[in-house]
Amino acid sequence: MITLPGKRRRSGGQGGVSKVLRIMWSLRGAPVLAGLFAGSLMTAAQAAEVDRSGPACGVELPCMVASGSYRIRLPRHPMGARIGAIVYFHGYQGTAMETVADPGLAAVAERLGVALVAPDGIGRSWSFPGSPVRNRDEFAFVGQVLDDVTARFPVDPERVMASGFSQGGSLVWYLACRMPQRFAAFAPIAGDFWEPLPESCAAPRPKLIHVHGVADTTIPLAGRTLRNGSRQGSLFRSLAVFAPAGCTASSPELVARVPERGLLCQKATDCSGALLELCLHAGGHYADAAWVERAWRAAMPPASAVAARVPVTSP
């Protein structure tokens, strides 16, 4: 069990990006829109060929796949010929553009020498079992994104971690349940399964590190029912879906011991060798890019790189 002091990055609602970033990107996007208008006379076949040509998409322009689009930020100083990647799913009302523009996430990806991949939700939302919306098959979409990223960019498919905030964090839980073989680790923040919870999940058992605020009223630890009748699930019941023989039974006891600052983390024991860790903080509904970095260093090889960048104490 560890306590980690951490810098907090507050979010504007579930989307988690400030108005400043929205304005900044609307201004920076003007030349891009002009370029798109100037190129509107290209045939559809020519446009498709340009889109598949690699560097034609990235931060400024989305990469298109059959069911949607994503953006990607590549590191200036990659760690090796083939790099790892963090696939980050934005919160409700967020966008891929805002995600790759986020200075905290961008800095984490650069320090780790990995790509930051930001899929775009349709209607600034995500569709998964229990979700209020049903816009597309997100599992097919995520598969398309992973296939495209590893084909178009020098990304190692064995070193990809899924992370996300709020509704995006809930999608990460479903990816850990439905598509555990496509990711090396999962780091959801402030979002878990919705009702009805899955009865079982695909193998293998995922490496999952979850962060949540005990004062979160947007997605409370106990879950809540929305006005449209959709119900967010309980975090502790969600953990039990992945927990053989009740190895997370002691997780609710952490709530009473959460410090005023930082994280209180506990790894589940007797979980058939899988990494299943819960980290709680005293705050509400927000995300901190440092938590994503911590999860990468804890869950991804090499093991010697697990050392945290902040002081760690063991109670």
XYZ file of C-alpha atoms in Angstrom:
315
model
C 0.000 0.000 0.000
C 1.448 3.390 -0.918
C 0.597 7.039 -0.559
C 1.538 9.312 -3.427
C 1.395 13.110 -3.301
C 0.222 14.387 -6.649
C -0.481 17.552 -8.589
C -4.150 17.917 -9.403
C -5.427 18.938 -12.808
C -9.029 19.941 -12.464
C -11.425 19.322 -15.280
C -14.271 21.352 -16.683
C -17.003 18.779 -16.243
C -16.567 15.311 -17.662
C -14.769 16.609 -20.744
C -11.842 17.758 -18.642
C -10.438 20.523 -20.908
C -10.471 24.262 -20.309
C -12.051 26.958 -22.441
C -8.533 28.292 -23.099
C -7.629 25.107 -24.973
C -10.852 25.289 -26.977
C -10.029 28.865 -28.063
C -6.391 28.040 -28.757
C -7.258 25.130 -30.988
C -10.012 27.008 -32.812
C -7.422 29.656 -33.751
C -4.727 27.148 -34.660
C -7.221 25.199 -36.708
C -7.945 28.128 -39.074
C -5.028 27.409 -41.474
C -5.972 23.752 -41.468
C -9.544 24.529 -42.467
C -8.294 26.809 -45.220
C -6.076 24.019 -46.506
C -8.964 21.593 -46.499
C -11.112 24.057 -48.454
C -8.362 24.608 -51.001
C -8.023 20.870 -51.476
C -11.719 20.221 -51.855
C -11.371 19.666 -55.610
C -9.481 16.372 -55.065
C -11.335 13.241 -55.973
C -12.467 10.920 -53.189
C -9.864 8.354 -54.289
C -7.080 10.939 -54.152
C -8.188 12.117 -50.725
C -8.219 8.552 -49.422
C -4.725 7.959 -50.782
C -3.413 11.126 -49.117
C -5.052 10.166 -45.840
C -3.326 6.763 -45.836
C 0.077 8.212 -46.662
C 1.319 8.340 -43.056
C 2.335 11.841 -41.925
C -0.701 13.429 -43.603
C -2.495 13.028 -40.263
C -1.451 13.505 -36.668
C -2.060 16.389 -34.285
C -3.532 18.940 -36.687
C -5.443 16.562 -38.968
C -7.361 13.449 -37.901
C -6.469 9.960 -39.083
C -9.545 8.349 -40.591
C -10.677 4.749 -40.102
C -13.878 3.022 -41.195
C -15.927 3.949 -38.114
C -14.441 7.319 -37.164
C -11.172 9.109 -36.539
C -8.318 9.629 -34.107
C -5.399 12.009 -33.634
C -1.857 11.133 -32.642
C 1.094 12.968 -31.131
C 4.460 11.298 -31.743
C 7.358 11.856 -29.318
C 10.281 14.038 -30.349
C 12.590 11.622 -28.541
C 11.205 8.097 -29.105
C 12.412 5.205 -26.981
C 13.554 2.814 -29.720
C 12.701 2.166 -33.342
C 9.211 0.985 -32.417
C 7.550 2.939 -29.652
C 4.828 2.319 -27.136
C 1.523 4.207 -27.133
C -1.047 5.531 -24.683
C -4.533 5.442 -26.186
C -6.500 8.026 -24.193
C -10.303 8.250 -24.359
C -11.684 11.705 -23.589
C -14.504 12.369 -21.139
C -18.074 13.318 -21.996
C -18.127 16.443 -24.210
C -14.374 16.151 -24.808
C -12.628 15.712 -28.176
C -9.520 14.070 -29.598
C -8.160 17.496 -30.538
C -8.368 18.639 -26.931
C -6.671 15.458 -25.750
C -3.579 15.784 -27.960
C -3.446 19.506 -27.057
C -3.464 18.778 -23.331
C -0.030 19.890 -22.051
C 0.006 17.415 -19.173
C -0.710 14.358 -21.313
C 1.665 15.581 -24.027
C 4.459 16.018 -21.469
C 3.882 12.537 -20.037
C 4.020 10.943 -23.491
C 7.224 12.840 -24.286
C 8.907 11.808 -21.024
C 7.999 8.188 -21.673
C 9.013 8.413 -25.337
C 5.634 7.045 -26.469
C 2.845 8.123 -28.787
C -0.322 9.764 -27.454
C -3.298 8.428 -29.412
C -6.671 10.161 -29.015
C -9.753 8.505 -30.547
C -12.771 10.743 -31.168
C -16.153 9.835 -29.729
C -19.228 10.415 -31.900
C -21.247 13.261 -30.408
C -18.418 13.797 -27.897
C -19.555 10.638 -26.144
C -18.926 6.883 -26.064
C -21.219 3.929 -26.663
C -20.824 0.860 -24.453
C -23.177 -1.507 -22.590
C -25.343 0.581 -20.259
C -24.257 3.884 -21.836
C -26.952 6.519 -22.473
C -25.986 6.614 -26.181
C -25.726 3.989 -28.933
C -23.846 5.743 -31.724
C -21.581 2.926 -32.972
C -19.802 -0.309 -32.091
C -16.901 1.097 -30.071
C -15.120 -2.255 -29.882
C -14.968 -2.469 -33.676
C -13.869 1.174 -33.813
C -11.075 0.690 -31.273
C -9.870 -2.354 -33.182
C -9.724 -0.255 -36.355
C -7.774 2.470 -34.549
C -5.230 -0.009 -33.174
C -4.786 -1.659 -36.570
C -4.330 1.693 -38.280
C -1.930 3.105 -35.676
C 0.387 0.095 -35.827
C 0.279 0.012 -39.639
C 0.734 3.743 -40.218
C 3.176 4.612 -37.411
C 6.128 2.792 -35.753
C 4.032 1.695 -32.761
C 4.696 -1.653 -31.104
C 1.332 -3.440 -30.737
C 2.666 -5.209 -27.626
C 3.275 -1.913 -25.785
C -0.072 -0.124 -25.915
C -1.924 1.050 -22.796
C -5.547 2.225 -22.704
C -6.441 5.132 -20.419
C -9.319 7.565 -20.211
C -11.333 9.866 -17.996
C -14.958 9.750 -16.832
C -17.104 8.239 -19.593
C -13.862 7.512 -21.424
C -12.650 5.745 -18.290
C -15.775 3.584 -18.340
C -15.023 2.611 -21.927
C -11.541 1.532 -20.800
C -13.159 -0.867 -18.311
C -15.185 -2.434 -21.118
C -12.083 -2.715 -23.298
C -10.334 -4.507 -20.426
C -13.296 -6.888 -20.299
C -13.931 -7.396 -24.027
C -10.502 -6.784 -25.636
C -7.812 -7.559 -23.019
C -5.554 -9.137 -25.640
C -5.242 -5.886 -27.626
C -3.701 -3.847 -24.770
C -0.814 -4.493 -22.407
C -2.420 -2.501 -19.558
C -5.417 -0.361 -18.617
C -5.464 2.879 -16.581
C -9.039 4.216 -16.261
C -9.774 7.342 -14.219
C -13.121 8.180 -12.568
C -15.229 5.792 -14.628
C -16.124 2.093 -14.270
C -18.759 -0.428 -15.442
C -22.389 0.624 -15.850
C -25.456 -1.455 -14.967
C -25.968 -4.232 -15.687
C -22.377 -5.194 -14.919
C -20.748 -7.843 -17.130
C -21.226 -11.381 -15.839
C -17.850 -12.460 -17.183
C -14.923 -11.132 -19.212
C -12.609 -12.460 -21.896
C -9.171 -13.844 -21.038
C -6.494 -12.979 -20.169
C -7.109 -11.184 -16.889
C -6.013 -7.566 -17.509
C -3.421 -5.417 -15.780
C -5.683 -2.634 -14.509
C -4.863 0.396 -12.324
C -7.896 2.535 -11.466
C -7.929 6.041 -9.907
C -11.057 7.588 -8.356
C -11.989 10.442 -6.007
C -13.960 9.583 -2.884
C -15.763 12.956 -3.142
C -16.724 12.402 -6.799
C -20.422 13.235 -7.283
C -20.421 12.956 -11.081
C -19.511 9.269 -11.017
C -19.730 8.344 -7.321
C -18.021 5.273 -5.908
C -21.443 3.713 -5.319
C -22.762 4.684 -8.773
C -25.977 6.604 -9.445
C -29.040 6.624 -11.671
C -29.250 9.297 -14.368
C -32.470 11.082 -15.332
C -32.780 8.974 -18.484
C -32.743 5.785 -16.407
C -29.162 4.727 -17.167
C -27.260 3.662 -14.058
C -23.580 3.983 -13.335
C -22.239 0.927 -11.550
C -20.547 0.595 -8.183
C -16.744 0.780 -8.363
C -16.275 -2.007 -5.833
C -18.740 -4.300 -7.599
C -16.964 -3.461 -10.856
C -13.630 -4.525 -9.352
C -15.212 -7.804 -8.259
C -15.915 -8.660 -11.910
C -12.151 -8.996 -12.412
C -11.452 -10.424 -8.943
C -11.248 -14.213 -8.542
C -12.236 -15.508 -5.102
C -12.945 -12.000 -3.806
C -9.364 -10.757 -3.946
C -10.621 -7.135 -3.873
C -12.859 -7.665 -0.836
C -10.779 -5.264 1.277
C -10.932 -2.404 -1.265
C -13.881 -0.537 0.363
C -11.854 -0.275 3.581
C -9.477 2.140 1.823
C -12.074 4.946 1.763
C -11.753 5.747 5.465
C -7.960 6.093 5.202
C -7.614 8.317 2.122
C -5.243 11.243 2.853
C -6.162 14.873 2.186
C -3.556 15.054 -0.577
C -2.139 12.472 -2.941
C -3.213 8.915 -3.659
C -3.753 5.939 -1.409
C -3.140 2.820 -3.515
C -3.661 -0.853 -2.792
C -2.834 -3.817 -4.993
C -5.261 -6.693 -4.783
C -3.753 -9.912 -3.442
C -4.416 -13.486 -4.579
C -5.631 -12.278 -7.985
C -4.122 -15.156 -9.972
C -1.002 -13.153 -10.674
C -2.798 -10.268 -12.386
C -2.061 -6.641 -11.506
C -5.286 -5.151 -10.148
C -4.765 -1.920 -8.227
C -7.120 0.707 -6.809
C -5.914 4.256 -6.070
C -8.192 6.704 -4.242
C -7.835 10.436 -3.590
C -9.847 12.833 -1.430
C -11.058 15.019 -4.315
C -13.890 14.967 -6.800
C -14.268 14.405 -10.532
C -10.990 15.292 -12.210
C -7.928 13.712 -13.805
C -4.200 14.210 -13.446
C -1.795 13.250 -16.223
C 0.694 12.136 -13.547
C -1.635 9.231 -12.755
C -1.365 8.034 -16.355
C 2.428 8.187 -16.171
C 2.439 6.298 -12.882
C 0.248 3.562 -14.357
C 2.533 3.190 -17.372
C 5.625 2.874 -15.204
C 3.913 0.403 -12.877
C 2.305 -1.829 -15.480
C 4.525 -1.699 -18.559
C 7.959 -3.325 -18.952
C 10.784 -2.900 -18.237
C 10.229 -3.485 -14.525
C 13.303 -1.436 -13.641
C 11.491 1.712 -14.831
C 8.765 1.477 -12.182
C 10.409 4.079 -9.918
C 8.020 6.973 -9.327
C 8.994 10.598 -9.924
C 7.460 11.697 -6.625
C 8.221 10.661 -3.020
C 6.648 7.365 -1.993
C 5.933 6.295 1.573
C 4.596 3.003 2.883
C 2.261 3.187 5.865
